[in-house]
mmCIF file of C-alpha atoms in Angstrom:
data_model
loop_
_atom_site.group_PDB
_atom_site.id
_atom_site.type_symbol
_atom_site.label_atom_id
_atom_site.label_comp_id
_atom_site.label_asym_id
_atom_site.label_seq_id
_atom_site.Cartn_x
_atom_site.Cartn_y
_atom_site.Cartn_z
ATOM 1 C CA MET A 1 26.732 -42.342 15.766
ATOM 2 C CA ASN A 2 26.685 -40.182 12.672
ATOM 3 C CA ASN A 3 27.092 -36.395 12.706
ATOM 4 C CA THR A 4 28.140 -35.932 9.090
ATOM 5 C CA ASP A 5 26.290 -34.103 6.362
ATOM 6 C CA ASN A 6 25.595 -36.499 3.501
ATOM 7 C CA ASN A 7 25.389 -33.641 1.008
ATOM 8 C CA THR A 8 28.928 -33.245 -0.276
ATOM 9 C CA SER A 9 28.335 -31.244 -3.428
ATOM 10 C CA ASN A 10 29.727 -27.732 -3.643
ATOM 11 C CA SER A 11 26.379 -26.182 -4.388
ATOM 12 C CA ASN A 12 22.887 -27.308 -5.294
ATOM 13 C CA SER A 13 19.472 -25.778 -5.691
ATOM 14 C CA ASN A 14 16.002 -27.104 -6.343
ATOM 15 C CA SER A 15 15.360 -24.148 -8.626
ATOM 16 C CA ASN A 16 17.366 -21.445 -10.330
ATOM 17 C CA SER A 17 14.324 -19.763 -11.824
ATOM 18 C CA THR A 18 14.005 -16.033 -11.351
ATOM 19 C CA GLU A 19 10.287 -16.710 -10.825
ATOM 20 C CA ASN A 20 11.116 -17.897 -7.303
ATOM 21 C CA HIS A 21 12.079 -14.481 -5.920
ATOM 22 C CA GLY A 22 10.099 -14.786 -2.699
ATOM 23 C CA ASP A 23 9.398 -12.053 -0.165
ATOM 24 C CA TRP A 24 12.469 -12.786 1.955
ATOM 25 C CA ILE A 25 15.326 -15.257 2.299
ATOM 26 C CA ALA A 26 15.991 -17.582 5.239
ATOM 27 C CA VAL A 27 19.593 -18.684 5.813
ATOM 28 C CA ASP A 28 21.117 -21.296 8.118
ATOM 29 C CA TRP A 29 24.875 -20.634 7.947
ATOM 30 C CA GLY A 30 27.006 -23.115 9.842
ATOM 31 C CA THR A 31 30.712 -23.776 10.133
ATOM 32 C CA SER A 32 30.908 -26.087 7.126
ATOM 33 C CA ARG A 33 27.757 -25.406 5.090
ATOM 34 C CA MET A 34 25.317 -22.680 4.128
ATOM 35 C CA ARG A 35 21.661 -23.375 3.341
ATOM 36 C CA ALA A 36 19.177 -20.814 2.051
ATOM 37 C CA TRP A 37 15.486 -20.768 1.211
ATOM 38 C CA ALA A 38 13.393 -18.282 -0.809
ATOM 39 C CA MET A 39 10.315 -17.689 1.343
ATOM 40 C CA THR A 40 6.903 -16.040 1.171
ATOM 41 C CA ASP A 41 5.656 -13.715 3.907
ATOM 42 C CA ASP A 42 3.496 -16.502 5.327
ATOM 43 C CA GLY A 43 6.394 -18.959 5.569
ATOM 44 C CA ILE A 44 6.014 -21.038 2.406
ATOM 45 C CA THR A 45 9.257 -22.244 0.801
ATOM 46 C CA LEU A 46 9.542 -21.462 -2.913
ATOM 47 C CA ALA A 47 13.101 -22.608 -3.575
ATOM 48 C CA SER A 48 16.213 -23.720 -1.730
ATOM 49 C CA THR A 49 19.950 -23.928 -2.225
ATOM 50 C CA SER A 50 22.990 -25.107 -0.286
ATOM 51 C CA SER A 51 26.752 -24.960 -0.595
ATOM 52 C CA ASP A 52 29.960 -25.794 1.245
ATOM 53 C CA LYS A 53 30.712 -22.072 1.792
ATOM 54 C CA GLY A 54 30.545 -22.405 5.547
ATOM 55 C CA MET A 55 31.780 -19.871 8.076
ATOM 56 C CA GLY A 56 34.994 -21.821 8.555
ATOM 57 C CA SER A 57 36.118 -21.259 4.970
ATOM 58 C CA LEU A 58 35.327 -17.535 4.697
ATOM 59 C CA ALA A 59 36.934 -14.304 5.862
ATOM 60 C CA PRO A 60 34.502 -11.594 7.041
ATOM 61 C CA HIS A 61 34.773 -9.651 3.773
ATOM 62 C CA GLN A 62 33.835 -12.759 1.740
ATOM 63 C CA PHE A 63 30.404 -13.462 3.230
ATOM 64 C CA GLU A 64 28.393 -11.047 1.103
ATOM 65 C CA ALA A 65 29.833 -12.381 -2.149
ATOM 66 C CA ALA A 66 29.290 -15.971 -1.014
ATOM 67 C CA LEU A 67 25.659 -15.219 -0.210
ATOM 68 C CA LEU A 68 25.021 -13.433 -3.492
ATOM 69 C CA ALA A 69 26.608 -16.265 -5.472
ATOM 70 C CA ASP A 70 23.944 -18.636 -4.166
ATOM 71 C CA VAL A 71 20.840 -16.424 -3.847
ATOM 72 C CA GLY A 72 21.474 -13.675 -6.396
ATOM 73 C CA HIS A 73 19.026 -15.219 -8.871
ATOM 74 C CA TRP A 74 16.242 -14.730 -6.297
ATOM 75 C CA LEU A 75 16.800 -10.958 -6.012
ATOM 76 C CA SER A 76 14.976 -8.174 -7.806
ATOM 77 C CA PRO A 77 16.558 -4.881 -8.898
ATOM 78 C CA GLY A 78 15.182 -1.882 -7.055
ATOM 79 C CA ARG A 79 14.106 -3.895 -4.003
ATOM 80 C CA ALA A 80 16.064 -4.769 -0.855
ATOM 81 C CA THR A 81 15.076 -8.347 -0.098
ATOM 82 C CA PRO A 82 15.329 -9.113 3.642
ATOM 83 C CA VAL A 83 17.755 -11.923 4.502
ATOM 84 C CA VAL A 84 17.444 -13.434 7.993
ATOM 85 C CA ALA A 85 20.376 -15.684 8.942
ATOM 86 C CA CYS A 86 21.127 -17.839 11.957
ATOM 87 C CA GLY A 87 24.100 -19.939 12.971
ATOM 88 C CA MET A 88 27.843 -19.411 12.975
ATOM 89 C CA VAL A 89 27.575 -16.546 10.481
ATOM 90 C CA GLY A 90 27.061 -14.382 13.589
ATOM 91 C CA ALA A 91 30.043 -15.788 15.490
ATOM 92 C CA ARG A 92 33.128 -13.773 16.378
ATOM 93 C CA GLN A 93 34.901 -15.384 13.411
ATOM 94 C CA GLY A 94 31.879 -14.906 11.134
ATOM 95 C CA TRP A 95 30.503 -12.079 9.015
ATOM 96 C CA VAL A 96 29.746 -9.777 11.960
ATOM 97 C CA GLU A 97 29.499 -10.835 15.592
ATOM 98 C CA ALA A 98 25.906 -10.879 16.830
ATOM 99 C CA ALA A 99 26.180 -10.573 20.604
ATOM 100 C CA TYR A 100 24.898 -13.369 22.815
ATOM 101 C CA ARG A 101 21.784 -12.783 24.923
ATOM 102 C CA ALA A 102 21.846 -14.047 28.512
ATOM 103 C CA VAL A 103 19.346 -16.638 29.715
ATOM 104 C CA PRO A 104 16.696 -16.670 30.978
ATOM 105 C CA CYS A 105 15.232 -15.114 27.852
ATOM 106 C CA ALA A 106 13.040 -15.913 24.868
ATOM 107 C CA PRO A 107 14.973 -17.962 22.294
ATOM 108 C CA ALA A 108 14.390 -15.330 19.595
ATOM 109 C CA GLY A 109 15.532 -11.758 20.141
ATOM 110 C CA GLU A 110 16.163 -8.544 18.277
ATOM 111 C CA LEU A 111 18.087 -9.150 15.078
ATOM 112 C CA MET A 112 21.343 -7.440 14.192
ATOM 113 C CA SER A 113 21.559 -5.527 10.914
ATOM 114 C CA VAL A 114 24.680 -6.145 8.807
ATOM 115 C CA PRO A 115 26.169 -3.445 6.544
ATOM 116 C CA VAL A 116 26.167 -4.569 2.881
ATOM 117 C CA THR A 117 27.250 -3.075 -0.413
ATOM 118 C CA ASP A 118 24.558 -4.621 -2.627
ATOM 119 C CA SER A 119 21.303 -2.635 -2.467
ATOM 120 C CA ARG A 120 19.256 -5.722 -3.364
ATOM 121 C CA ILE A 121 19.657 -7.271 0.105
ATOM 122 C CA ALA A 122 19.083 -6.231 3.718
ATOM 123 C CA VAL A 123 20.816 -8.751 5.989
ATOM 124 C CA TYR A 124 19.898 -9.505 9.609
ATOM 125 C CA LEU A 125 21.613 -11.955 11.974
ATOM 126 C CA CYS A 126 20.040 -13.905 14.830
ATOM 127 C CA PRO A 127 21.887 -13.524 18.154
ATOM 128 C CA GLY A 128 22.943 -16.604 20.095
ATOM 129 C CA LEU A 129 22.367 -17.342 23.767
ATOM 130 C CA LYS A 130 24.808 -17.380 26.668
ATOM 131 C CA GLN A 131 24.815 -18.725 30.200
ATOM 132 C CA LEU A 132 27.279 -17.251 32.670
ATOM 133 C CA SER A 133 27.316 -20.037 35.291
ATOM 134 C CA PRO A 134 28.183 -22.660 34.342
ATOM 135 C CA ALA A 135 29.607 -20.925 31.283
ATOM 136 C CA ASP A 136 27.960 -22.026 28.057
ATOM 137 C CA VAL A 137 26.897 -20.653 24.670
ATOM 138 C CA MET A 138 24.712 -21.670 21.761
ATOM 139 C CA ARG A 139 24.419 -20.196 18.286
ATOM 140 C CA GLY A 140 21.870 -21.514 15.816
ATOM 141 C CA GLU A 141 20.118 -23.946 18.121
ATOM 142 C CA GLU A 142 18.146 -21.107 19.721
ATOM 143 C CA THR A 143 16.432 -20.568 16.354
ATOM 144 C CA GLN A 144 15.254 -24.185 16.350
ATOM 145 C CA VAL A 145 13.938 -23.776 19.901
ATOM 146 C CA ALA A 146 12.088 -20.654 18.725
ATOM 147 C CA GLY A 147 10.684 -22.729 15.871
ATOM 148 C CA LEU A 148 9.524 -25.400 18.316
ATOM 149 C CA LEU A 149 7.668 -22.765 20.346
ATOM 150 C CA ALA A 150 6.153 -21.320 17.170
ATOM 151 C CA ALA A 151 4.956 -24.777 16.137
ATOM 152 C CA HIS A 152 3.858 -25.787 19.638
ATOM 153 C CA PRO A 153 2.822 -22.677 21.611
ATOM 154 C CA GLY A 154 2.841 -23.287 25.322
ATOM 155 C CA PHE A 155 5.451 -26.042 25.206
ATOM 156 C CA GLU A 156 7.196 -26.455 28.530
ATOM 157 C CA GLY A 157 9.846 -29.039 29.193
ATOM 158 C CA VAL A 158 13.269 -29.943 27.919
ATOM 159 C CA VAL A 159 14.686 -29.649 24.426
ATOM 160 C CA CYS A 160 17.449 -32.008 23.290
ATOM 161 C CA LEU A 161 19.466 -31.025 20.214
ATOM 162 C CA PRO A 162 21.802 -33.922 19.305
ATOM 163 C CA GLY A 163 24.855 -33.228 17.195
ATOM 164 C CA THR A 164 28.548 -32.550 17.240
ATOM 165 C CA HIS A 165 27.968 -30.434 20.339
ATOM 166 C CA SER A 166 24.692 -31.683 21.814
ATOM 167 C CA LYS A 167 22.528 -29.213 23.706
ATOM 168 C CA TRP A 168 19.984 -29.686 26.476
ATOM 169 C CA ALA A 169 17.761 -26.686 27.221
ATOM 170 C CA ARG A 170 15.011 -26.072 29.744
ATOM 171 C CA VAL A 171 12.040 -24.110 28.416
ATOM 172 C CA ARG A 172 9.539 -22.405 30.738
ATOM 173 C CA ASN A 173 6.990 -19.677 29.990
ATOM 174 C CA GLY A 174 8.356 -19.171 26.491
ATOM 175 C CA GLN A 175 11.929 -18.713 27.726
ATOM 176 C CA VAL A 176 15.109 -20.756 27.730
ATOM 177 C CA THR A 177 15.932 -20.787 31.434
ATOM 178 C CA ALA A 178 19.111 -22.905 31.389
ATOM 179 C CA PHE A 179 21.092 -25.095 29.014
ATOM 180 C CA GLN A 180 24.120 -27.354 28.847
ATOM 181 C CA THR A 181 26.386 -28.462 26.005
ATOM 182 C CA PHE A 182 28.044 -31.868 25.620
ATOM 183 C CA MET A 183 30.832 -32.553 23.108
ATOM 184 C CA THR A 184 29.420 -36.018 22.448
ATOM 185 C CA GLY A 185 29.484 -35.989 18.663
ATOM 186 C CA GLU A 186 32.982 -34.553 18.537
ATOM 187 C CA LEU A 187 34.237 -37.129 21.064
ATOM 188 C CA TYR A 188 32.727 -39.922 18.969
ATOM 189 C CA ALA A 189 34.338 -38.599 15.793
ATOM 190 C CA LEU A 190 37.749 -38.259 17.441
ATOM 191 C CA LEU A 191 37.625 -41.725 19.005
ATOM 192 C CA ALA A 192 36.266 -43.459 15.914
ATOM 193 C CA GLY A 193 38.472 -41.654 13.423
ATOM 194 C CA GLN A 194 41.708 -40.676 15.131
ATOM 195 C CA SER A 195 42.259 -42.948 18.134
ATOM 196 C CA VAL A 196 43.378 -46.575 18.280
ATOM 197 C CA LEU A 197 39.687 -47.460 17.975
ATOM 198 C CA ARG A 198 39.757 -46.451 14.316
ATOM 199 C CA HIS A 199 41.013 -49.982 13.562
ATOM 200 C CA SER A 200 37.951 -51.560 15.183
ATOM 201 C CA VAL A 201 34.950 -49.229 14.747
ATOM 202 C CA GLY A 202 33.035 -49.549 11.489
ATOM 203 C CA SER A 203 31.565 -46.670 9.543
ATOM 204 C CA GLN A 204 28.396 -48.572 8.670
ATOM 205 C CA GLY A 205 26.079 -51.141 10.201
ATOM 206 C CA TRP A 206 24.475 -51.239 13.622
ATOM 207 C CA ASP A 207 23.793 -53.548 16.550
ATOM 208 C CA ASP A 208 20.738 -52.597 18.619
ATOM 209 C CA THR A 209 21.586 -54.925 21.492
ATOM 210 C CA ALA A 210 25.158 -53.639 21.740
ATOM 211 C CA PHE A 211 23.910 -50.049 21.812
ATOM 212 C CA ALA A 212 21.351 -50.778 24.546
ATOM 213 C CA ASP A 213 23.909 -52.631 26.669
ATOM 214 C CA ALA A 214 26.394 -49.761 26.306
ATOM 215 C CA ILE A 215 23.773 -47.241 27.418
ATOM 216 C CA ASP A 216 23.087 -49.305 30.534
ATOM 217 C CA LEU A 217 26.797 -49.637 31.335
ATOM 218 C CA ALA A 218 27.443 -45.921 30.931
ATOM 219 C CA LEU A 219 24.540 -45.021 33.220
ATOM 220 C CA ALA A 220 25.459 -47.621 35.799
ATOM 221 C CA SER A 221 29.188 -46.890 35.920
ATOM 222 C CA PRO A 222 30.299 -43.740 34.064
ATOM 223 C CA ALA A 223 33.736 -43.897 35.684
ATOM 224 C CA GLY A 224 34.433 -47.231 34.028
ATOM 225 C CA ILE A 225 33.791 -46.161 30.443
ATOM 226 C CA SER A 226 37.417 -45.231 29.774
ATOM 227 C CA ALA A 227 38.366 -48.867 30.320
ATOM 228 C CA ARG A 228 35.352 -50.078 28.328
ATOM 229 C CA LEU A 229 36.511 -48.001 25.399
ATOM 230 C CA PHE A 230 39.849 -49.801 25.158
ATOM 231 C CA SER A 231 38.060 -53.126 25.468
ATOM 232 C CA LEU A 232 36.551 -52.406 22.047
ATOM 233 C CA ARG A 233 40.032 -52.635 20.551
ATOM 234 C CA ALA A 234 41.059 -55.612 22.655
ATOM 235 C CA GLU A 235 37.909 -57.561 21.810
ATOM 236 C CA ALA A 236 38.399 -56.861 18.126
ATOM 237 C CA LEU A 237 41.922 -58.318 18.339
ATOM 238 C CA LEU A 238 41.105 -61.311 20.555
ATOM 239 C CA ALA A 239 37.531 -62.223 19.662
ATOM 240 C CA GLU A 240 36.965 -60.613 16.250
ATOM 241 C CA LEU A 241 34.401 -58.115 17.524
ATOM 242 C CA ALA A 242 32.295 -57.053 14.535
ATOM 243 C CA PRO A 243 32.945 -53.461 13.375
ATOM 244 C CA GLU A 244 29.212 -52.652 13.452
ATOM 245 C CA THR A 245 28.978 -53.908 17.018
ATOM 246 C CA ALA A 246 31.967 -51.801 18.046
ATOM 247 C CA ARG A 247 30.324 -48.806 16.344
ATOM 248 C CA ALA A 248 27.068 -49.260 18.243
ATOM 249 C CA ARG A 249 28.882 -49.784 21.562
ATOM 250 C CA LEU A 250 31.023 -46.683 21.124
ATOM 251 C CA SER A 251 27.941 -44.642 20.306
ATOM 252 C CA GLY A 252 26.150 -46.067 23.321
ATOM 253 C CA TYR A 253 29.081 -45.298 25.605
ATOM 254 C CA VAL A 254 29.392 -41.625 24.645
ATOM 255 C CA ILE A 255 25.642 -40.986 24.453
ATOM 256 C CA GLY A 256 25.255 -42.822 27.748
ATOM 257 C CA LEU A 257 27.850 -40.595 29.389
ATOM 258 C CA GLU A 258 25.911 -37.573 28.162
ATOM 259 C CA LEU A 259 22.600 -38.920 29.454
ATOM 260 C CA ALA A 260 24.152 -39.745 32.803
ATOM 261 C CA ALA A 261 25.364 -36.173 33.197
ATOM 262 C CA ALA A 262 22.129 -34.682 31.826
ATOM 263 C CA ARG A 263 19.821 -36.730 34.054
ATOM 264 C CA ALA A 264 18.574 -33.596 35.826
ATOM 265 C CA TYR A 265 17.304 -32.358 32.452
ATOM 266 C CA TRP A 266 15.455 -35.407 31.127
ATOM 267 C CA GLU A 267 14.342 -37.349 34.197
ATOM 268 C CA GLY A 268 10.626 -36.838 34.772
ATOM 269 C CA GLN A 269 10.393 -34.239 31.997
ATOM 270 C CA PRO A 270 8.867 -34.318 28.509
ATOM 271 C CA VAL A 271 11.737 -34.160 26.034
ATOM 272 C CA ALA A 272 11.515 -32.663 22.552
ATOM 273 C CA ILE A 273 14.325 -34.036 20.379
ATOM 274 C CA ILE A 274 15.111 -31.731 17.485
ATOM 275 C CA GLY A 275 16.516 -33.731 14.599
ATOM 276 C CA ALA A 276 14.547 -36.385 12.683
ATOM 277 C CA THR A 277 17.789 -38.190 11.880
ATOM 278 C CA THR A 278 19.390 -41.514 12.698
ATOM 279 C CA LEU A 279 21.199 -39.790 15.552
ATOM 280 C CA GLY A 280 17.957 -38.301 16.869
ATOM 281 C CA ARG A 281 16.361 -41.746 16.823
ATOM 282 C CA HIS A 282 19.304 -43.175 18.788
ATOM 283 C CA TYR A 283 18.695 -40.570 21.496
ATOM 284 C CA ALA A 284 14.970 -41.371 21.515
ATOM 285 C CA THR A 285 15.715 -45.090 21.832
ATOM 286 C CA ALA A 286 18.128 -44.494 24.707
ATOM 287 C CA LEU A 287 15.682 -42.233 26.546
ATOM 288 C CA GLU A 288 12.869 -44.748 26.145
ATOM 289 C CA GLN A 289 15.167 -47.430 27.543
ATOM 290 C CA LEU A 290 15.731 -45.213 30.580
ATOM 291 C CA GLY A 291 12.017 -44.633 31.099
ATOM 292 C CA ALA A 292 11.858 -41.101 29.696
ATOM 293 C CA GLN A 293 9.295 -39.851 27.204
ATOM 294 C CA SER A 294 10.451 -38.025 24.080
ATOM 295 C CA GLU A 295 9.137 -36.815 20.744
ATOM 296 C CA ILE A 296 11.253 -36.221 17.638
ATOM 297 C CA HIS A 297 10.828 -33.044 15.574
ATOM 298 C CA ASP A 298 12.263 -32.234 12.157
ATOM 299 C CA GLY A 299 15.232 -29.886 12.547
ATOM 300 C CA GLU A 300 15.029 -28.131 9.180
ATOM 301 C CA ALA A 301 11.320 -27.450 9.565
ATOM 302 C CA LEU A 302 11.884 -25.886 12.991
ATOM 303 C CA THR A 303 14.830 -23.831 11.711
ATOM 304 C CA LEU A 304 12.546 -22.337 9.066
ATOM 305 C CA LYS A 305 9.772 -21.710 11.595
ATOM 306 C CA GLY A 306 12.253 -19.978 13.896
ATOM 307 C CA LEU A 307 13.645 -17.834 11.088
ATOM 308 C CA HIS A 308 10.113 -16.988 9.978
ATOM 309 C CA ALA A 309 9.238 -15.879 13.510
ATOM 310 C CA ALA A 310 12.353 -13.699 13.561
ATOM 311 C CA TYR A 311 11.451 -12.252 10.156
ATOM 312 C CA GLN A 312 7.928 -11.413 11.300
ATOM 313 C CA GLN A 313 9.254 -9.811 14.460
ATOM 314 C CA THR A 314 11.863 -7.721 12.635
ATOM 315 C CA ILE A 315 10.059 -6.785 9.445
ATOM 316 C CA GLY A 316 6.691 -6.417 11.145
ATOM 317 C CA VAL A 317 4.688 -8.580 8.753
#
């Protein structure tokens, strides 16, 4: 299971030309990274950039400067370029808190305007979603769900968003009606990197059979997975369990636990998996094994579609 971002450079851009001003700027600002795109009114990408200036490394007063450092070359004097941002930038610890909206509701809502000092930008933040019972929140994923609905009007079913904190969301009549978060990716990272299993679980390689068997075991007996986890270490010591096999089993165990708990979401429902990644394909494989139908969608493309829909709604294009 892999939830890491392979882009480790401090900053990169596919173009620094001032010819790529664009009509507006789309921003996906997470905890560890910030990505931005210069966009046209009709949603065409002209240029992109990314950096490691994530929410977790910035104080509230540092966000504007961090944004300008990466997108300043796209701005024009005498014009306030709209900037529409989603993700952890709107968290309580972010630039300005964009209040959660309670489900059931449409995934995209009214944007929050952020005070800025530079007259060349007008910044708007996407609000997250909240669920009061059982208590849950999402911030950033709702924009991808909005993008899915923009790309596939009339979609009804379940959306799966694999990641550090995986999300399952029910979508009906253009609204998110309920959702649930699982700390699957974080559990995997902690077990593989900080527990006794770090001596046995490889960082590369894969074993399809081991993954499939682990999924079956987790669904059949979730209560026994704690013991199965330690067996990974024991088998490595006693029978030289291959690190790639241990990796696939661990991934299967934690994803299987998630699927066991989320059965009410995916069983008998069409599932849209957002994330055309190795992790997304693992979820699709596991769901197929369990008799569920799923379709994988590109996460970045849906983020941009969701931000474009928010831009059109706010700016009135």
